[in-house]
mmCIF file of C-alpha atoms in Angstrom:
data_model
loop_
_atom_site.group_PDB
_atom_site.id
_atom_site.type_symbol
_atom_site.label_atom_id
_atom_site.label_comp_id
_atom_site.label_asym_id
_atom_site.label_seq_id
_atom_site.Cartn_x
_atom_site.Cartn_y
_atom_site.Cartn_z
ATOM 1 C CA UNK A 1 69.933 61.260 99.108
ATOM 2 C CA UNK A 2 68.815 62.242 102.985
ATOM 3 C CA UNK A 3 67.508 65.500 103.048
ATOM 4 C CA UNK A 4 69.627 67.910 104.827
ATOM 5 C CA UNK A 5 68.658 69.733 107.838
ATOM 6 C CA UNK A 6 68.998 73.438 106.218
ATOM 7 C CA UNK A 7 66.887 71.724 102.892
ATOM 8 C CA UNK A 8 63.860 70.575 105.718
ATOM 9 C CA UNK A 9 63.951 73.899 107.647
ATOM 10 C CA UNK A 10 63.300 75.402 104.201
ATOM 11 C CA UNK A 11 60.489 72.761 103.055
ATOM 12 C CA UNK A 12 59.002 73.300 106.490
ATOM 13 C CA UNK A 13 58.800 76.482 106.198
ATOM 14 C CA UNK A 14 57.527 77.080 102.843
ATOM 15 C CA UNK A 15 54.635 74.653 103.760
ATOM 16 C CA UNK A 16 53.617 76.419 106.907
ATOM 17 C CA UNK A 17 53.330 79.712 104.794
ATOM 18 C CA UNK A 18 51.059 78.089 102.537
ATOM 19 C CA UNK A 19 48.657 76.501 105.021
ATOM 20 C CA UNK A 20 48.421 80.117 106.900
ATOM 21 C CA UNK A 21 47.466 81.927 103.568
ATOM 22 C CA UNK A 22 45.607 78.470 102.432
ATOM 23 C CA UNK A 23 43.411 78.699 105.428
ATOM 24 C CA UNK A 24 43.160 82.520 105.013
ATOM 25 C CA UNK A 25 42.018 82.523 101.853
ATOM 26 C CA UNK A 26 39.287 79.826 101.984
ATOM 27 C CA UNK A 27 37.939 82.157 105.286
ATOM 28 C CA UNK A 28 38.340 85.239 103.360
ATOM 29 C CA UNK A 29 38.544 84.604 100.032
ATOM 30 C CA UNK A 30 41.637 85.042 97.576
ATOM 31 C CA UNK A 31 41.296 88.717 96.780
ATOM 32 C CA UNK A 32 40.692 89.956 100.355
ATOM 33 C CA UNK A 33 43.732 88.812 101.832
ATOM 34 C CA UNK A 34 46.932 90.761 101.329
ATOM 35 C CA UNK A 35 50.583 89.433 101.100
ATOM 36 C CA UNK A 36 51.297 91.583 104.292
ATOM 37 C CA UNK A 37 48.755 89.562 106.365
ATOM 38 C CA UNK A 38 50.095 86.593 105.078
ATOM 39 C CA UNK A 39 53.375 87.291 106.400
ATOM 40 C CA UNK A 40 52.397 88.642 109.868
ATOM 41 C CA UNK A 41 50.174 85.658 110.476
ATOM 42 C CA UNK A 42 53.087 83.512 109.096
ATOM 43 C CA UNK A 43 55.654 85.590 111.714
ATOM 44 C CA UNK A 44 58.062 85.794 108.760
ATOM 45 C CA UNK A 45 58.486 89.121 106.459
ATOM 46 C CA UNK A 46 57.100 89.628 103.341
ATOM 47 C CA UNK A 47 60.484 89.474 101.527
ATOM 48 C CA UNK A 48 60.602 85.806 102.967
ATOM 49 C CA UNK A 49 57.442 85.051 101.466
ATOM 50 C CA UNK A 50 58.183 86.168 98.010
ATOM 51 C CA UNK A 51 61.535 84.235 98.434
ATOM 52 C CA UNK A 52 59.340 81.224 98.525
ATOM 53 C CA UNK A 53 56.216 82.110 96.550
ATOM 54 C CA UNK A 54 57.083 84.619 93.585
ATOM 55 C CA UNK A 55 53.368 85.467 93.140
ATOM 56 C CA UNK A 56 50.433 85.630 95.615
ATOM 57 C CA UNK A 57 48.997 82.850 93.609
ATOM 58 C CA UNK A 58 51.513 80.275 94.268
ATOM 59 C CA UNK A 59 50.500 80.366 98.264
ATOM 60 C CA UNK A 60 47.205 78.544 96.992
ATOM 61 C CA UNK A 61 47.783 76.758 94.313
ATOM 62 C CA UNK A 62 51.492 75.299 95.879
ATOM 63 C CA UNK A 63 50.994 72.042 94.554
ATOM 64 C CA UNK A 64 50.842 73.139 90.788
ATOM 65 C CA UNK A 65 54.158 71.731 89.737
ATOM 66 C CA UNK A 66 53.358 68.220 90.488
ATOM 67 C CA UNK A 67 50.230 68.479 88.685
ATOM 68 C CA UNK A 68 52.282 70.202 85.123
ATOM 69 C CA UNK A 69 54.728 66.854 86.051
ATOM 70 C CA UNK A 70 51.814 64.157 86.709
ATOM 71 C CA UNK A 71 50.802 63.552 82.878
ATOM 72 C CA UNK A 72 54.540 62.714 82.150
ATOM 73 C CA UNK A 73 55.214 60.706 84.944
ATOM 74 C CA UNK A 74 52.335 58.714 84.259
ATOM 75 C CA UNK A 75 53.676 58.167 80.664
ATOM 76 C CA UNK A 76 57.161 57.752 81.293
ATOM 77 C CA UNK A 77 55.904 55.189 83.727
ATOM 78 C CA UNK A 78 54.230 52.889 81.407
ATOM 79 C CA UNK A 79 54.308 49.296 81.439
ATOM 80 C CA UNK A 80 55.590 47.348 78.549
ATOM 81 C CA UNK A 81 52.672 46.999 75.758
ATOM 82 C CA UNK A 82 50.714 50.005 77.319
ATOM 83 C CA UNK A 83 50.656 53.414 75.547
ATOM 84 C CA UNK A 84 50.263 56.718 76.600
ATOM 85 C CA UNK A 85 46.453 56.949 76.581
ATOM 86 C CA UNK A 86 46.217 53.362 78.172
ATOM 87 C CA UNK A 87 48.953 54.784 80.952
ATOM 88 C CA UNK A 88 46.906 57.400 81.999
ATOM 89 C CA UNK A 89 43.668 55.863 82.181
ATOM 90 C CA UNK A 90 44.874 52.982 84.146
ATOM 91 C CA UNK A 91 46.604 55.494 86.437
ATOM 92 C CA UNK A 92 43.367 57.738 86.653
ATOM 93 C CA UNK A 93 41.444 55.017 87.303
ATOM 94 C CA UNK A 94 43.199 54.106 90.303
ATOM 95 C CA UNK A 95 43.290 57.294 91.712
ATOM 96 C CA UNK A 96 39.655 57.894 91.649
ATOM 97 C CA UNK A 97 38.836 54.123 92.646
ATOM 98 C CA UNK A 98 41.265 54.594 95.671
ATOM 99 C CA UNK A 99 39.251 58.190 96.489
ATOM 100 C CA UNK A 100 42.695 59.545 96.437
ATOM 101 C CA UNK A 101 43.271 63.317 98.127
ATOM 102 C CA UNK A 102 45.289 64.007 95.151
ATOM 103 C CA UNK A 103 42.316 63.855 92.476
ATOM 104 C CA UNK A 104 40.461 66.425 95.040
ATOM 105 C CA UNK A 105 38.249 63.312 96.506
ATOM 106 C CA UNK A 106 38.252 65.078 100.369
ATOM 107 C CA UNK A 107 36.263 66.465 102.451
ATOM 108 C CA UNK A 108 36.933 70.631 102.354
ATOM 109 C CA UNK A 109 37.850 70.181 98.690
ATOM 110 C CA UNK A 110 34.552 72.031 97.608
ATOM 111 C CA UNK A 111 35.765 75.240 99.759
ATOM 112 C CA UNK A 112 38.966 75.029 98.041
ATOM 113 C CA UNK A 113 37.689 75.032 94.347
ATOM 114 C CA UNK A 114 34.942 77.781 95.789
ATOM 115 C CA UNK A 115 37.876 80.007 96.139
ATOM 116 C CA UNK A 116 39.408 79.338 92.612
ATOM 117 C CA UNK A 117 35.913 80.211 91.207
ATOM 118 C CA UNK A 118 35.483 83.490 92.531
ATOM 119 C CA UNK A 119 39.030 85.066 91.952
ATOM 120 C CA UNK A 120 39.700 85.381 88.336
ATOM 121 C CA UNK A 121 43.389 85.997 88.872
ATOM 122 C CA UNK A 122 43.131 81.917 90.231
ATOM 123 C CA UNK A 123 41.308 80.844 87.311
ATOM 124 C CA UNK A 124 43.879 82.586 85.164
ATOM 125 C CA UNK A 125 46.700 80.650 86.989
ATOM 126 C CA UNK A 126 44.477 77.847 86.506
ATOM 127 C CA UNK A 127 44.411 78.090 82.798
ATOM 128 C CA UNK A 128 48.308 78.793 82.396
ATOM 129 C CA UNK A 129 48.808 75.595 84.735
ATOM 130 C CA UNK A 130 47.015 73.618 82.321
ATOM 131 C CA UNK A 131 48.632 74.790 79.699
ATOM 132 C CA UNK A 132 51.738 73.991 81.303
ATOM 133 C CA UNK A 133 50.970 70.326 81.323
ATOM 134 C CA UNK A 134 50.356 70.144 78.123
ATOM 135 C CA UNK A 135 53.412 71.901 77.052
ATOM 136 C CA UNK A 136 55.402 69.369 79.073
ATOM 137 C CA UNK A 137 53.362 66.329 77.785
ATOM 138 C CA UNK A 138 54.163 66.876 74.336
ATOM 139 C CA UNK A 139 57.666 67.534 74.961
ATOM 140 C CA UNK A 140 57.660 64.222 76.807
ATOM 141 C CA UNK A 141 55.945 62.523 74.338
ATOM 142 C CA UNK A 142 58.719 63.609 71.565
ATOM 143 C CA UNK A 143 61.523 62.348 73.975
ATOM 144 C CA UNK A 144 59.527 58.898 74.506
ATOM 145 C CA UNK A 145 58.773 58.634 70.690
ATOM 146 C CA UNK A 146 61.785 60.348 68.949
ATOM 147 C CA UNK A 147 59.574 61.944 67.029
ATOM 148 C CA UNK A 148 61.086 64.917 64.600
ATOM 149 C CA UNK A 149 60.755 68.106 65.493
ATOM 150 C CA UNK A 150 58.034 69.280 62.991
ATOM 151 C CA UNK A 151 56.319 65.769 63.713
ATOM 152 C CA UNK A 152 52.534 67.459 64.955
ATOM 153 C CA UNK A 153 51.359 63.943 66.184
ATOM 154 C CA UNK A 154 53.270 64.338 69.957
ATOM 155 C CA UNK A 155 51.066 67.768 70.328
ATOM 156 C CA UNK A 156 48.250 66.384 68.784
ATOM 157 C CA UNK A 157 48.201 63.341 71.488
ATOM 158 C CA UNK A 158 48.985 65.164 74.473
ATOM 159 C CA UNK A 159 46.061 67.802 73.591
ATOM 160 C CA UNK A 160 43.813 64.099 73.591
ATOM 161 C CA UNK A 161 45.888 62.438 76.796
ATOM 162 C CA UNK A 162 45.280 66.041 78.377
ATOM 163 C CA UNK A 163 41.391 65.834 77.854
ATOM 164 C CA UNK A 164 40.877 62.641 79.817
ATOM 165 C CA UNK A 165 42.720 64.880 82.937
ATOM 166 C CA UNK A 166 41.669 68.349 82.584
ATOM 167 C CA UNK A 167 38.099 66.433 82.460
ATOM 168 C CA UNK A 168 38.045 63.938 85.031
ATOM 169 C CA UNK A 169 39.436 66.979 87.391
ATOM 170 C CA UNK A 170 36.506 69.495 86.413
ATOM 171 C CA UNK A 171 33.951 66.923 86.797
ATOM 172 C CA UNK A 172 35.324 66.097 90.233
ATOM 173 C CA UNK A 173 35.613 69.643 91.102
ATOM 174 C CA UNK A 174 32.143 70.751 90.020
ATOM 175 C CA UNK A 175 30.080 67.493 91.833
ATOM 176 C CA UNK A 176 31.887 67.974 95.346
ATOM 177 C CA UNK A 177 31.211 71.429 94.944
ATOM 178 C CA UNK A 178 27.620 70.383 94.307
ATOM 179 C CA UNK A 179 27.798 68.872 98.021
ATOM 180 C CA UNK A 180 28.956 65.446 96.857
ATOM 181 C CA UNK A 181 30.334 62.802 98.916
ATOM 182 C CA UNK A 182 34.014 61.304 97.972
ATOM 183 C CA UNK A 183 33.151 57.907 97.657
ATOM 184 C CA UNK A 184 30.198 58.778 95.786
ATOM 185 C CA UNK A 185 32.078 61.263 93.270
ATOM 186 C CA UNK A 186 34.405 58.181 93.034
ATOM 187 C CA UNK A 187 31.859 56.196 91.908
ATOM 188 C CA UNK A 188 29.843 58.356 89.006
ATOM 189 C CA UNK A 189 33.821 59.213 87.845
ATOM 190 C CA UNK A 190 34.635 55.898 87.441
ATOM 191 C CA UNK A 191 31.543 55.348 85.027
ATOM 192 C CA UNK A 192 32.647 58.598 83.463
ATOM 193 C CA UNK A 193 36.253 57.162 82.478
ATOM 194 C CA UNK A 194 34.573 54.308 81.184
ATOM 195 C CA UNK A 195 32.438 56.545 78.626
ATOM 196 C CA UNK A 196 35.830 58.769 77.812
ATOM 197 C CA UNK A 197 37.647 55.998 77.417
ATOM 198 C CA UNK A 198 35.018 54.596 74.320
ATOM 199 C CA UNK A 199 35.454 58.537 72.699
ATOM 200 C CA UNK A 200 39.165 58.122 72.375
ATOM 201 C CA UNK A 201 40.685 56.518 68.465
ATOM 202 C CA UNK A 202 42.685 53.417 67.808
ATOM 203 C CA UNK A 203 45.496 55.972 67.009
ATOM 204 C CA UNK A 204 45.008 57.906 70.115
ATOM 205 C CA UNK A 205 45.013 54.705 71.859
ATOM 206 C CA UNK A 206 48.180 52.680 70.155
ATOM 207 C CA UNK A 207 50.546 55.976 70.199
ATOM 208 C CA UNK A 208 53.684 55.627 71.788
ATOM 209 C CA UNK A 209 53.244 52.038 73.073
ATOM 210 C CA UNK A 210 56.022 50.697 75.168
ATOM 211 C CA UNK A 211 58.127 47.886 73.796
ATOM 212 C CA UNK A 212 56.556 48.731 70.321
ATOM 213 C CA UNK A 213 58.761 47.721 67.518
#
């Protein structure tokens, strides 16, 4: 469905709110800039910022909900004969090959994770995001599986699916914040999946297979 005029104005204006206080906070850091400031430099009012963001925290981290959704769409996304482990390596591996944006392979993305670091309320968010997507693996793992209710396998997998993520991002995060290039990063993560990959169980690795009978 097109998106509406009234729906754009609204996604174009959420966005520029979060690149002001984005660019804000990597200049001043997280803690140092107020929700006030954000607004003025914005030229809306603070009520219009809350309408958009309901916590300071959401002006940085404004892509979170793709990330809680990226696990599951990965899996739901499978090909027929791959499982949910296979799914997301494959799909990790070519975002890192590609040096994809979205894995934090840019330049600027050390300033970024140098303002998580030194605001604990960021690294809290952090931690409740990841959380988050492992909540909403394991519920998308039941759905994919019909597993029962008290079945602990769906939690047990997404807590190993999660790993390969949560790891592969930290890695990233800590050697472009050690001055590494993207291309380079790209490179020493790609021989990282490989090693991650050899850690992981036949059962970890058959679970959920698509077409399975």
């Amino acid at each position: 469905m097109a998106e509406g005029l009234r729906e754009r104005k609204k996604r174009q204006t959420r966005q520029y709110i979060s690149d002001v206080a984005t660019g804000l906070f990597i200049e001043r850091g997280f803690d140092a800039v107020t929700v006030a400031e954000i607004a003025e430099a914005s030229d809306v009012s603070v009520n219009t910022v809350y309408n958009y963001f309901p916590a300071k925290e959401d002006l940085f981290l404004d892509r979170s909900r793709e990330v809680v959704d990226r696990l599951s769409r990965w899996v739901r996304g499978r090909r027929d004969g791959e499982s949910a482990a296979g799914a997301v390596l494959r799909e990790l591996r070519d975002e890192v090959e590609a040096v994809s944006p979205r894995m934090g392979l840019m330049e600027g993305y050390a300033r970024f994770m140098t303002v998580i670091h030194d605001s604990p309320a960021l690294r809290s968010r952090l931690w409740a995001i990841g959380q988050e997507v492992v909540d909403n693996l394991e519920a998308t793992l039941r759905e994919e599986t019909g597993a029962a209710p008290d079945d602990p396998m769906p939690g047990l997998i997404a807590g190993q699916v999660n790993w390969l993520h949560q790891t592969v991002m930290a890695d990233i995060g800590r050697r472009m914040m050690a001055g590494g290039k993207p291309a380079e990063v790209s490179r020493e993560v790609l021989l990282l999946l490989d090693e991650m990959a050899e850690l992981l169980s036949e059962k970890v690795l058959n679970y959920a297979v698509r077409g399975a009978a």
